[in-house]
């Protein structure tokens, strides 16, 4: 499994550094969690705009709630694209093996409709008392405008994400066929679990 994790990590780095695709992996049922936790930082959005917003506990909680909506929608959709409440566009792809829904991949850092994105950004500023100039700067540094109005991701994105979907599916199969490969040391499990908890609760008083 280590070789497969290495290949997944290398491909994720290729997508990020060579193609400038911002990838995040979400494990729906924690089926892939022991492995995914080892390929950080790809289990959360790392865009400067998102990081800036998530410093606000209420916005972070709202982001987590929106993620639940994405999870549910993908139970009946293989992929889709849209704009989040903060104005950030993303392409989303379901990770699955046959009928087993494992999780999803989010490709973010895109802006489909600049006017809609600005409207949502200004709404956030008014609601949460945020600095508009700071958010505008963070947003501009995080996105690439794209001319896409379809309900599903375009072929040029899908063709690069599909190999990653297959590798993550293979990771699931490898763990199912060889349960011993799934095991990690108790010390490592505590460390990874702590990192996961901090990632989910860093805006709270913990």
mmCIF file with all atom_site columns, C-alpha atoms in Angstrom:
data_model
loop_
_atom_site.group_PDB
_atom_site.id
_atom_site.type_symbol
_atom_site.label_atom_id
_atom_site.label_alt_id
_atom_site.label_comp_id
_atom_site.label_asym_id
_atom_site.label_entity_id
_atom_site.label_seq_id
_atom_site.pdbx_PDB_ins_code
_atom_site.Cartn_x
_atom_site.Cartn_y
_atom_site.Cartn_z
_atom_site.occupancy
_atom_site.B_iso_or_equiv
_atom_site.pdbx_formal_charge
_atom_site.auth_seq_id
_atom_site.auth_comp_id
_atom_site.auth_asym_id
_atom_site.auth_atom_id
_atom_site.pdbx_PDB_model_num
ATOM 1   C CA . UNK A 1 1   ? 0.000   0.000  0.000   1.00 0.00 ? 1   UNK A CA 1
ATOM 2   C CA . UNK A 1 2   ? 2.935   2.342  0.601   1.00 0.00 ? 2   UNK A CA 1
ATOM 3   C CA . UNK A 1 3   ? 3.808   2.276  -3.101  1.00 0.00 ? 3   UNK A CA 1
ATOM 4   C CA . UNK A 1 4   ? 0.223   3.161  -4.005  1.00 0.00 ? 4   UNK A CA 1
ATOM 5   C CA . UNK A 1 5   ? 0.145   5.988  -1.462  1.00 0.00 ? 5   UNK A CA 1
ATOM 6   C CA . UNK A 1 6   ? 3.396   7.268  -2.908  1.00 0.00 ? 6   UNK A CA 1
ATOM 7   C CA . UNK A 1 7   ? 1.935   7.211  -6.428  1.00 0.00 ? 7   UNK A CA 1
ATOM 8   C CA . UNK A 1 8   ? -1.209  9.011  -5.251  1.00 0.00 ? 8   UNK A CA 1
ATOM 9   C CA . UNK A 1 9   ? 0.852   11.671 -3.501  1.00 0.00 ? 9   UNK A CA 1
ATOM 10  C CA . UNK A 1 10  ? 3.066   12.182 -6.539  1.00 0.00 ? 10  UNK A CA 1
ATOM 11  C CA . UNK A 1 11  ? 0.042   12.530 -8.803  1.00 0.00 ? 11  UNK A CA 1
ATOM 12  C CA . UNK A 1 12  ? -1.597  15.007 -6.437  1.00 0.00 ? 12  UNK A CA 1
ATOM 13  C CA . UNK A 1 13  ? 1.591   17.072 -6.450  1.00 0.00 ? 13  UNK A CA 1
ATOM 14  C CA . UNK A 1 14  ? 1.649   16.927 -10.255 1.00 0.00 ? 14  UNK A CA 1
ATOM 15  C CA . UNK A 1 15  ? -1.917  18.198 -10.441 1.00 0.00 ? 15  UNK A CA 1
ATOM 16  C CA . UNK A 1 16  ? -1.106  21.025 -8.046  1.00 0.00 ? 16  UNK A CA 1
ATOM 17  C CA . UNK A 1 17  ? 2.306   22.142 -9.273  1.00 0.00 ? 17  UNK A CA 1
ATOM 18  C CA . UNK A 1 18  ? 2.076   21.464 -12.998 1.00 0.00 ? 18  UNK A CA 1
ATOM 19  C CA . UNK A 1 19  ? -1.609  21.995 -13.693 1.00 0.00 ? 19  UNK A CA 1
ATOM 20  C CA . UNK A 1 20  ? -2.368  24.355 -10.793 1.00 0.00 ? 20  UNK A CA 1
ATOM 21  C CA . UNK A 1 21  ? -5.407  22.320 -9.723  1.00 0.00 ? 21  UNK A CA 1
ATOM 22  C CA . UNK A 1 22  ? -6.376  22.705 -6.069  1.00 0.00 ? 22  UNK A CA 1
ATOM 23  C CA . UNK A 1 23  ? -7.409  19.231 -4.919  1.00 0.00 ? 23  UNK A CA 1
ATOM 24  C CA . UNK A 1 24  ? -9.087  18.167 -1.688  1.00 0.00 ? 24  UNK A CA 1
ATOM 25  C CA . UNK A 1 25  ? -10.164 14.613 -0.801  1.00 0.00 ? 25  UNK A CA 1
ATOM 26  C CA . UNK A 1 26  ? -13.122 13.869 1.456   1.00 0.00 ? 26  UNK A CA 1
ATOM 27  C CA . UNK A 1 27  ? -13.708 10.406 2.916   1.00 0.00 ? 27  UNK A CA 1
ATOM 28  C CA . UNK A 1 28  ? -17.443 9.981  3.491   1.00 0.00 ? 28  UNK A CA 1
ATOM 29  C CA . UNK A 1 29  ? -17.464 6.916  5.746   1.00 0.00 ? 29  UNK A CA 1
ATOM 30  C CA . UNK A 1 30  ? -13.865 7.080  6.998   1.00 0.00 ? 30  UNK A CA 1
ATOM 31  C CA . UNK A 1 31  ? -13.215 4.018  4.858   1.00 0.00 ? 31  UNK A CA 1
ATOM 32  C CA . UNK A 1 32  ? -10.051 5.522  3.427   1.00 0.00 ? 32  UNK A CA 1
ATOM 33  C CA . UNK A 1 33  ? -9.178  7.636  6.451   1.00 0.00 ? 33  UNK A CA 1
ATOM 34  C CA . UNK A 1 34  ? -6.073  5.795  7.745   1.00 0.00 ? 34  UNK A CA 1
ATOM 35  C CA . UNK A 1 35  ? -4.504  6.126  4.318   1.00 0.00 ? 35  UNK A CA 1
ATOM 36  C CA . UNK A 1 36  ? -5.781  9.586  3.425   1.00 0.00 ? 36  UNK A CA 1
ATOM 37  C CA . UNK A 1 37  ? -4.488  11.042 6.673   1.00 0.00 ? 37  UNK A CA 1
ATOM 38  C CA . UNK A 1 38  ? -1.025  10.109 5.471   1.00 0.00 ? 38  UNK A CA 1
ATOM 39  C CA . UNK A 1 39  ? -1.265  12.159 2.281   1.00 0.00 ? 39  UNK A CA 1
ATOM 40  C CA . UNK A 1 40  ? -1.768  15.563 3.803   1.00 0.00 ? 40  UNK A CA 1
ATOM 41  C CA . UNK A 1 41  ? -2.352  18.354 3.018   1.00 0.00 ? 41  UNK A CA 1
ATOM 42  C CA . UNK A 1 42  ? -4.847  17.030 0.489   1.00 0.00 ? 42  UNK A CA 1
ATOM 43  C CA . UNK A 1 43  ? -7.827  16.472 2.823   1.00 0.00 ? 43  UNK A CA 1
ATOM 44  C CA . UNK A 1 44  ? -8.890  20.102 3.009   1.00 0.00 ? 44  UNK A CA 1
ATOM 45  C CA . UNK A 1 45  ? -8.939  23.268 0.952   1.00 0.00 ? 45  UNK A CA 1
ATOM 46  C CA . UNK A 1 46  ? -5.670  25.179 1.247   1.00 0.00 ? 46  UNK A CA 1
ATOM 47  C CA . UNK A 1 47  ? -6.602  28.231 -0.771  1.00 0.00 ? 47  UNK A CA 1
ATOM 48  C CA . UNK A 1 48  ? -5.604  31.479 0.916   1.00 0.00 ? 48  UNK A CA 1
ATOM 49  C CA . UNK A 1 49  ? -9.188  32.752 0.568   1.00 0.00 ? 49  UNK A CA 1
ATOM 50  C CA . UNK A 1 50  ? -10.629 29.690 2.300   1.00 0.00 ? 50  UNK A CA 1
ATOM 51  C CA . UNK A 1 51  ? -8.005  29.767 5.055   1.00 0.00 ? 51  UNK A CA 1
ATOM 52  C CA . UNK A 1 52  ? -8.767  33.436 5.683   1.00 0.00 ? 52  UNK A CA 1
ATOM 53  C CA . UNK A 1 53  ? -12.505 32.804 5.934   1.00 0.00 ? 53  UNK A CA 1
ATOM 54  C CA . UNK A 1 54  ? -12.163 29.747 8.164   1.00 0.00 ? 54  UNK A CA 1
ATOM 55  C CA . UNK A 1 55  ? -10.531 31.839 10.854  1.00 0.00 ? 55  UNK A CA 1
ATOM 56  C CA . UNK A 1 56  ? -14.095 32.871 11.627  1.00 0.00 ? 56  UNK A CA 1
ATOM 57  C CA . UNK A 1 57  ? -15.733 30.021 13.608  1.00 0.00 ? 57  UNK A CA 1
ATOM 58  C CA . UNK A 1 58  ? -19.218 30.729 12.245  1.00 0.00 ? 58  UNK A CA 1
ATOM 59  C CA . UNK A 1 59  ? -18.027 30.674 8.645   1.00 0.00 ? 59  UNK A CA 1
ATOM 60  C CA . UNK A 1 60  ? -16.022 27.506 9.261   1.00 0.00 ? 60  UNK A CA 1
ATOM 61  C CA . UNK A 1 61  ? -19.107 25.815 10.730  1.00 0.00 ? 61  UNK A CA 1
ATOM 62  C CA . UNK A 1 62  ? -21.120 26.936 7.733   1.00 0.00 ? 62  UNK A CA 1
ATOM 63  C CA . UNK A 1 63  ? -18.480 25.494 5.407   1.00 0.00 ? 63  UNK A CA 1
ATOM 64  C CA . UNK A 1 64  ? -18.659 22.137 7.196   1.00 0.00 ? 64  UNK A CA 1
ATOM 65  C CA . UNK A 1 65  ? -22.451 22.182 6.881   1.00 0.00 ? 65  UNK A CA 1
ATOM 66  C CA . UNK A 1 66  ? -22.206 22.887 3.152   1.00 0.00 ? 66  UNK A CA 1
ATOM 67  C CA . UNK A 1 67  ? -19.868 19.924 2.807   1.00 0.00 ? 67  UNK A CA 1
ATOM 68  C CA . UNK A 1 68  ? -22.622 17.682 4.150   1.00 0.00 ? 68  UNK A CA 1
ATOM 69  C CA . UNK A 1 69  ? -24.875 18.894 1.346   1.00 0.00 ? 69  UNK A CA 1
ATOM 70  C CA . UNK A 1 70  ? -22.178 18.001 -1.196  1.00 0.00 ? 70  UNK A CA 1
ATOM 71  C CA . UNK A 1 71  ? -21.828 14.536 0.339   1.00 0.00 ? 71  UNK A CA 1
ATOM 72  C CA . UNK A 1 72  ? -25.540 13.873 0.046   1.00 0.00 ? 72  UNK A CA 1
ATOM 73  C CA . UNK A 1 73  ? -25.850 15.209 -3.485  1.00 0.00 ? 73  UNK A CA 1
ATOM 74  C CA . UNK A 1 74  ? -23.076 12.891 -4.671  1.00 0.00 ? 74  UNK A CA 1
ATOM 75  C CA . UNK A 1 75  ? -25.020 9.848  -3.522  1.00 0.00 ? 75  UNK A CA 1
ATOM 76  C CA . UNK A 1 76  ? -27.039 10.221 -6.712  1.00 0.00 ? 76  UNK A CA 1
ATOM 77  C CA . UNK A 1 77  ? -24.655 12.254 -8.892  1.00 0.00 ? 77  UNK A CA 1
ATOM 78  C CA . UNK A 1 78  ? -21.300 11.157 -10.267 1.00 0.00 ? 78  UNK A CA 1
ATOM 79  C CA . UNK A 1 79  ? -20.009 14.706 -10.552 1.00 0.00 ? 79  UNK A CA 1
ATOM 80  C CA . UNK A 1 80  ? -21.189 18.293 -10.630 1.00 0.00 ? 80  UNK A CA 1
ATOM 81  C CA . UNK A 1 81  ? -19.891 21.824 -10.375 1.00 0.00 ? 81  UNK A CA 1
ATOM 82  C CA . UNK A 1 82  ? -21.084 24.920 -8.578  1.00 0.00 ? 82  UNK A CA 1
ATOM 83  C CA . UNK A 1 83  ? -20.254 27.936 -6.433  1.00 0.00 ? 83  UNK A CA 1
ATOM 84  C CA . UNK A 1 84  ? -20.167 27.809 -2.645  1.00 0.00 ? 84  UNK A CA 1
ATOM 85  C CA . UNK A 1 85  ? -21.737 30.372 -0.308  1.00 0.00 ? 85  UNK A CA 1
ATOM 86  C CA . UNK A 1 86  ? -18.427 32.280 -0.214  1.00 0.00 ? 86  UNK A CA 1
ATOM 87  C CA . UNK A 1 87  ? -18.194 32.607 -3.997  1.00 0.00 ? 87  UNK A CA 1
ATOM 88  C CA . UNK A 1 88  ? -15.586 29.921 -4.624  1.00 0.00 ? 88  UNK A CA 1
ATOM 89  C CA . UNK A 1 89  ? -16.246 27.652 -7.592  1.00 0.00 ? 89  UNK A CA 1
ATOM 90  C CA . UNK A 1 90  ? -15.452 23.958 -7.567  1.00 0.00 ? 90  UNK A CA 1
ATOM 91  C CA . UNK A 1 91  ? -15.740 20.757 -9.565  1.00 0.00 ? 91  UNK A CA 1
ATOM 92  C CA . UNK A 1 92  ? -16.740 17.743 -7.477  1.00 0.00 ? 92  UNK A CA 1
ATOM 93  C CA . UNK A 1 93  ? -16.276 14.059 -8.342  1.00 0.00 ? 93  UNK A CA 1
ATOM 94  C CA . UNK A 1 94  ? -17.586 11.006 -6.487  1.00 0.00 ? 94  UNK A CA 1
ATOM 95  C CA . UNK A 1 95  ? -15.130 8.308  -5.392  1.00 0.00 ? 95  UNK A CA 1
ATOM 96  C CA . UNK A 1 96  ? -16.830 4.912  -5.567  1.00 0.00 ? 96  UNK A CA 1
ATOM 97  C CA . UNK A 1 97  ? -16.350 1.218  -6.134  1.00 0.00 ? 97  UNK A CA 1
ATOM 98  C CA . UNK A 1 98  ? -19.406 -0.256 -7.854  1.00 0.00 ? 98  UNK A CA 1
ATOM 99  C CA . UNK A 1 99  ? -22.239 0.790  -5.504  1.00 0.00 ? 99  UNK A CA 1
ATOM 100 C CA . UNK A 1 100 ? -19.977 1.613  -2.542  1.00 0.00 ? 100 UNK A CA 1
ATOM 101 C CA . UNK A 1 101 ? -19.805 5.385  -2.091  1.00 0.00 ? 101 UNK A CA 1
ATOM 102 C CA . UNK A 1 102 ? -16.381 6.162  -0.634  1.00 0.00 ? 102 UNK A CA 1
ATOM 103 C CA . UNK A 1 103 ? -16.008 9.918  -0.785  1.00 0.00 ? 103 UNK A CA 1
ATOM 104 C CA . UNK A 1 104 ? -15.349 12.720 -3.199  1.00 0.00 ? 104 UNK A CA 1
ATOM 105 C CA . UNK A 1 105 ? -12.667 14.852 -4.791  1.00 0.00 ? 105 UNK A CA 1
ATOM 106 C CA . UNK A 1 106 ? -13.076 18.610 -4.931  1.00 0.00 ? 106 UNK A CA 1
ATOM 107 C CA . UNK A 1 107 ? -11.196 20.701 -7.477  1.00 0.00 ? 107 UNK A CA 1
ATOM 108 C CA . UNK A 1 108 ? -11.533 24.309 -6.355  1.00 0.00 ? 108 UNK A CA 1
ATOM 109 C CA . UNK A 1 109 ? -9.898  27.652 -7.030  1.00 0.00 ? 109 UNK A CA 1
ATOM 110 C CA . UNK A 1 110 ? -12.086 28.576 -9.995  1.00 0.00 ? 110 UNK A CA 1
ATOM 111 C CA . UNK A 1 111 ? -14.520 31.399 -10.633 1.00 0.00 ? 111 UNK A CA 1
ATOM 112 C CA . UNK A 1 112 ? -17.433 30.639 -12.949 1.00 0.00 ? 112 UNK A CA 1
ATOM 113 C CA . UNK A 1 113 ? -19.344 33.911 -12.590 1.00 0.00 ? 113 UNK A CA 1
ATOM 114 C CA . UNK A 1 114 ? -17.358 36.886 -11.252 1.00 0.00 ? 114 UNK A CA 1
ATOM 115 C CA . UNK A 1 115 ? -20.494 38.928 -10.575 1.00 0.00 ? 115 UNK A CA 1
ATOM 116 C CA . UNK A 1 116 ? -22.026 36.141 -8.474  1.00 0.00 ? 116 UNK A CA 1
ATOM 117 C CA . UNK A 1 117 ? -18.738 35.578 -6.627  1.00 0.00 ? 117 UNK A CA 1
ATOM 118 C CA . UNK A 1 118 ? -18.470 39.280 -5.766  1.00 0.00 ? 118 UNK A CA 1
ATOM 119 C CA . UNK A 1 119 ? -22.088 39.386 -4.607  1.00 0.00 ? 119 UNK A CA 1
ATOM 120 C CA . UNK A 1 120 ? -21.490 36.458 -2.245  1.00 0.00 ? 120 UNK A CA 1
ATOM 121 C CA . UNK A 1 121 ? -18.221 37.955 -0.978  1.00 0.00 ? 121 UNK A CA 1
ATOM 122 C CA . UNK A 1 122 ? -19.897 41.266 -0.167  1.00 0.00 ? 122 UNK A CA 1
ATOM 123 C CA . UNK A 1 123 ? -22.728 39.430 1.571   1.00 0.00 ? 123 UNK A CA 1
ATOM 124 C CA . UNK A 1 124 ? -20.181 37.723 3.815   1.00 0.00 ? 124 UNK A CA 1
ATOM 125 C CA . UNK A 1 125 ? -18.570 41.055 4.625   1.00 0.00 ? 125 UNK A CA 1
ATOM 126 C CA . UNK A 1 126 ? -21.874 42.549 5.685   1.00 0.00 ? 126 UNK A CA 1
ATOM 127 C CA . UNK A 1 127 ? -23.008 39.537 7.688   1.00 0.00 ? 127 UNK A CA 1
ATOM 128 C CA . UNK A 1 128 ? -19.773 38.853 9.553   1.00 0.00 ? 128 UNK A CA 1
ATOM 129 C CA . UNK A 1 129 ? -18.151 42.290 9.616   1.00 0.00 ? 129 UNK A CA 1
ATOM 130 C CA . UNK A 1 130 ? -15.191 41.261 7.458   1.00 0.00 ? 130 UNK A CA 1
ATOM 131 C CA . UNK A 1 131 ? -12.730 43.510 5.660   1.00 0.00 ? 131 UNK A CA 1
ATOM 132 C CA . UNK A 1 132 ? -13.736 43.664 1.998   1.00 0.00 ? 132 UNK A CA 1
ATOM 133 C CA . UNK A 1 133 ? -10.265 44.589 0.725   1.00 0.00 ? 133 UNK A CA 1
ATOM 134 C CA . UNK A 1 134 ? -8.659  41.639 2.513   1.00 0.00 ? 134 UNK A CA 1
ATOM 135 C CA . UNK A 1 135 ? -11.229 39.208 1.126   1.00 0.00 ? 135 UNK A CA 1
ATOM 136 C CA . UNK A 1 136 ? -10.973 40.611 -2.391  1.00 0.00 ? 136 UNK A CA 1
ATOM 137 C CA . UNK A 1 137 ? -7.198  40.211 -2.260  1.00 0.00 ? 137 UNK A CA 1
ATOM 138 C CA . UNK A 1 138 ? -7.447  36.654 -0.931  1.00 0.00 ? 138 UNK A CA 1
ATOM 139 C CA . UNK A 1 139 ? -10.047 35.719 -3.522  1.00 0.00 ? 139 UNK A CA 1
ATOM 140 C CA . UNK A 1 140 ? -8.047  37.151 -6.419  1.00 0.00 ? 140 UNK A CA 1
ATOM 141 C CA . UNK A 1 141 ? -4.968  35.235 -5.289  1.00 0.00 ? 141 UNK A CA 1
ATOM 142 C CA . UNK A 1 142 ? -6.909  31.970 -5.062  1.00 0.00 ? 142 UNK A CA 1
ATOM 143 C CA . UNK A 1 143 ? -8.946  31.705 -8.231  1.00 0.00 ? 143 UNK A CA 1
ATOM 144 C CA . UNK A 1 144 ? -8.617  31.261 -11.961 1.00 0.00 ? 144 UNK A CA 1
ATOM 145 C CA . UNK A 1 145 ? -11.549 32.591 -14.027 1.00 0.00 ? 145 UNK A CA 1
ATOM 146 C CA . UNK A 1 146 ? -12.978 29.883 -16.288 1.00 0.00 ? 146 UNK A CA 1
ATOM 147 C CA . UNK A 1 147 ? -15.548 30.052 -19.046 1.00 0.00 ? 147 UNK A CA 1
ATOM 148 C CA . UNK A 1 148 ? -17.775 27.168 -18.012 1.00 0.00 ? 148 UNK A CA 1
ATOM 149 C CA . UNK A 1 149 ? -21.521 27.180 -17.490 1.00 0.00 ? 149 UNK A CA 1
ATOM 150 C CA . UNK A 1 150 ? -22.365 23.473 -17.586 1.00 0.00 ? 150 UNK A CA 1
ATOM 151 C CA . UNK A 1 151 ? -23.770 21.444 -14.715 1.00 0.00 ? 151 UNK A CA 1
ATOM 152 C CA . UNK A 1 152 ? -20.914 18.908 -14.844 1.00 0.00 ? 152 UNK A CA 1
ATOM 153 C CA . UNK A 1 153 ? -17.138 19.378 -14.986 1.00 0.00 ? 153 UNK A CA 1
ATOM 154 C CA . UNK A 1 154 ? -15.584 19.913 -18.428 1.00 0.00 ? 154 UNK A CA 1
ATOM 155 C CA . UNK A 1 155 ? -13.670 17.144 -20.186 1.00 0.00 ? 155 UNK A CA 1
ATOM 156 C CA . UNK A 1 156 ? -10.285 18.832 -19.728 1.00 0.00 ? 156 UNK A CA 1
ATOM 157 C CA . UNK A 1 157 ? -10.706 18.607 -15.945 1.00 0.00 ? 157 UNK A CA 1
ATOM 158 C CA . UNK A 1 158 ? -12.319 15.173 -15.890 1.00 0.00 ? 158 UNK A CA 1
ATOM 159 C CA . UNK A 1 159 ? -9.505  13.592 -17.894 1.00 0.00 ? 159 UNK A CA 1
ATOM 160 C CA . UNK A 1 160 ? -6.958  14.547 -15.219 1.00 0.00 ? 160 UNK A CA 1
ATOM 161 C CA . UNK A 1 161 ? -9.123  13.687 -12.210 1.00 0.00 ? 161 UNK A CA 1
ATOM 162 C CA . UNK A 1 162 ? -10.211 10.246 -13.450 1.00 0.00 ? 162 UNK A CA 1
ATOM 163 C CA . UNK A 1 163 ? -6.809  8.559  -12.810 1.00 0.00 ? 163 UNK A CA 1
ATOM 164 C CA . UNK A 1 164 ? -6.920  9.872  -9.235  1.00 0.00 ? 164 UNK A CA 1
ATOM 165 C CA . UNK A 1 165 ? -10.416 8.460  -8.773  1.00 0.00 ? 165 UNK A CA 1
ATOM 166 C CA . UNK A 1 166 ? -9.186  5.072  -9.969  1.00 0.00 ? 166 UNK A CA 1
ATOM 167 C CA . UNK A 1 167 ? -6.152  5.125  -7.674  1.00 0.00 ? 167 UNK A CA 1
ATOM 168 C CA . UNK A 1 168 ? -8.323  5.915  -4.662  1.00 0.00 ? 168 UNK A CA 1
ATOM 169 C CA . UNK A 1 169 ? -10.708 3.138  -5.655  1.00 0.00 ? 169 UNK A CA 1
ATOM 170 C CA . UNK A 1 170 ? -7.714  0.796  -5.859  1.00 0.00 ? 170 UNK A CA 1
ATOM 171 C CA . UNK A 1 171 ? -6.624  1.975  -2.424  1.00 0.00 ? 171 UNK A CA 1
ATOM 172 C CA . UNK A 1 172 ? -10.024 0.952  -1.061  1.00 0.00 ? 172 UNK A CA 1
ATOM 173 C CA . UNK A 1 173 ? -9.795  -2.473 -2.735  1.00 0.00 ? 173 UNK A CA 1
ATOM 174 C CA . UNK A 1 174 ? -6.302  -3.035 -1.421  1.00 0.00 ? 174 UNK A CA 1
ATOM 175 C CA . UNK A 1 175 ? -7.456  -2.291 2.110   1.00 0.00 ? 175 UNK A CA 1
ATOM 176 C CA . UNK A 1 176 ? -10.450 -4.614 1.720   1.00 0.00 ? 176 UNK A CA 1
ATOM 177 C CA . UNK A 1 177 ? -8.409  -7.467 0.269   1.00 0.00 ? 177 UNK A CA 1
ATOM 178 C CA . UNK A 1 178 ? -5.489  -7.029 2.648   1.00 0.00 ? 178 UNK A CA 1
ATOM 179 C CA . UNK A 1 179 ? -6.809  -5.738 5.991   1.00 0.00 ? 179 UNK A CA 1
ATOM 180 C CA . UNK A 1 180 ? -3.371  -6.059 7.543   1.00 0.00 ? 180 UNK A CA 1
ATOM 181 C CA . UNK A 1 181 ? -2.112  -3.367 5.195   1.00 0.00 ? 181 UNK A CA 1
ATOM 182 C CA . UNK A 1 182 ? -4.689  -0.997 6.631   1.00 0.00 ? 182 UNK A CA 1
ATOM 183 C CA . UNK A 1 183 ? -3.241  -1.184 10.098  1.00 0.00 ? 183 UNK A CA 1
ATOM 184 C CA . UNK A 1 184 ? -0.911  1.507  11.365  1.00 0.00 ? 184 UNK A CA 1
ATOM 185 C CA . UNK A 1 185 ? 0.867   1.691  14.711  1.00 0.00 ? 185 UNK A CA 1
ATOM 186 C CA . UNK A 1 186 ? -1.147  2.892  17.724  1.00 0.00 ? 186 UNK A CA 1
ATOM 187 C CA . UNK A 1 187 ? 1.233   5.821  18.100  1.00 0.00 ? 187 UNK A CA 1
ATOM 188 C CA . UNK A 1 188 ? 0.754   6.830  14.480  1.00 0.00 ? 188 UNK A CA 1
ATOM 189 C CA . UNK A 1 189 ? -3.020  6.465  14.783  1.00 0.00 ? 189 UNK A CA 1
ATOM 190 C CA . UNK A 1 190 ? -3.100  8.786  17.811  1.00 0.00 ? 190 UNK A CA 1
ATOM 191 C CA . UNK A 1 191 ? -0.975  11.331 15.970  1.00 0.00 ? 191 UNK A CA 1
ATOM 192 C CA . UNK A 1 192 ? -3.108  11.248 12.828  1.00 0.00 ? 192 UNK A CA 1
ATOM 193 C CA . UNK A 1 193 ? -6.350  11.340 14.801  1.00 0.00 ? 193 UNK A CA 1
ATOM 194 C CA . UNK A 1 194 ? -5.098  14.380 16.705  1.00 0.00 ? 194 UNK A CA 1
ATOM 195 C CA . UNK A 1 195 ? -4.235  16.146 13.467  1.00 0.00 ? 195 UNK A CA 1
ATOM 196 C CA . UNK A 1 196 ? -7.675  15.337 12.088  1.00 0.00 ? 196 UNK A CA 1
ATOM 197 C CA . UNK A 1 197 ? -9.352  16.682 15.238  1.00 0.00 ? 197 UNK A CA 1
ATOM 198 C CA . UNK A 1 198 ? -7.307  19.882 15.151  1.00 0.00 ? 198 UNK A CA 1
ATOM 199 C CA . UNK A 1 199 ? -8.131  20.357 11.480  1.00 0.00 ? 199 UNK A CA 1
ATOM 200 C CA . UNK A 1 200 ? -11.856 20.115 12.245  1.00 0.00 ? 200 UNK A CA 1
ATOM 201 C CA . UNK A 1 201 ? -11.775 22.256 15.388  1.00 0.00 ? 201 UNK A CA 1
ATOM 202 C CA . UNK A 1 202 ? -8.934  24.742 15.059  1.00 0.00 ? 202 UNK A CA 1
ATOM 203 C CA . UNK A 1 203 ? -11.315 27.712 15.306  1.00 0.00 ? 203 UNK A CA 1
ATOM 204 C CA . UNK A 1 204 ? -12.744 26.478 18.609  1.00 0.00 ? 204 UNK A CA 1
ATOM 205 C CA . UNK A 1 205 ? -11.348 26.760 22.115  1.00 0.00 ? 205 UNK A CA 1
ATOM 206 C CA . UNK A 1 206 ? -9.693  23.337 22.402  1.00 0.00 ? 206 UNK A CA 1
#
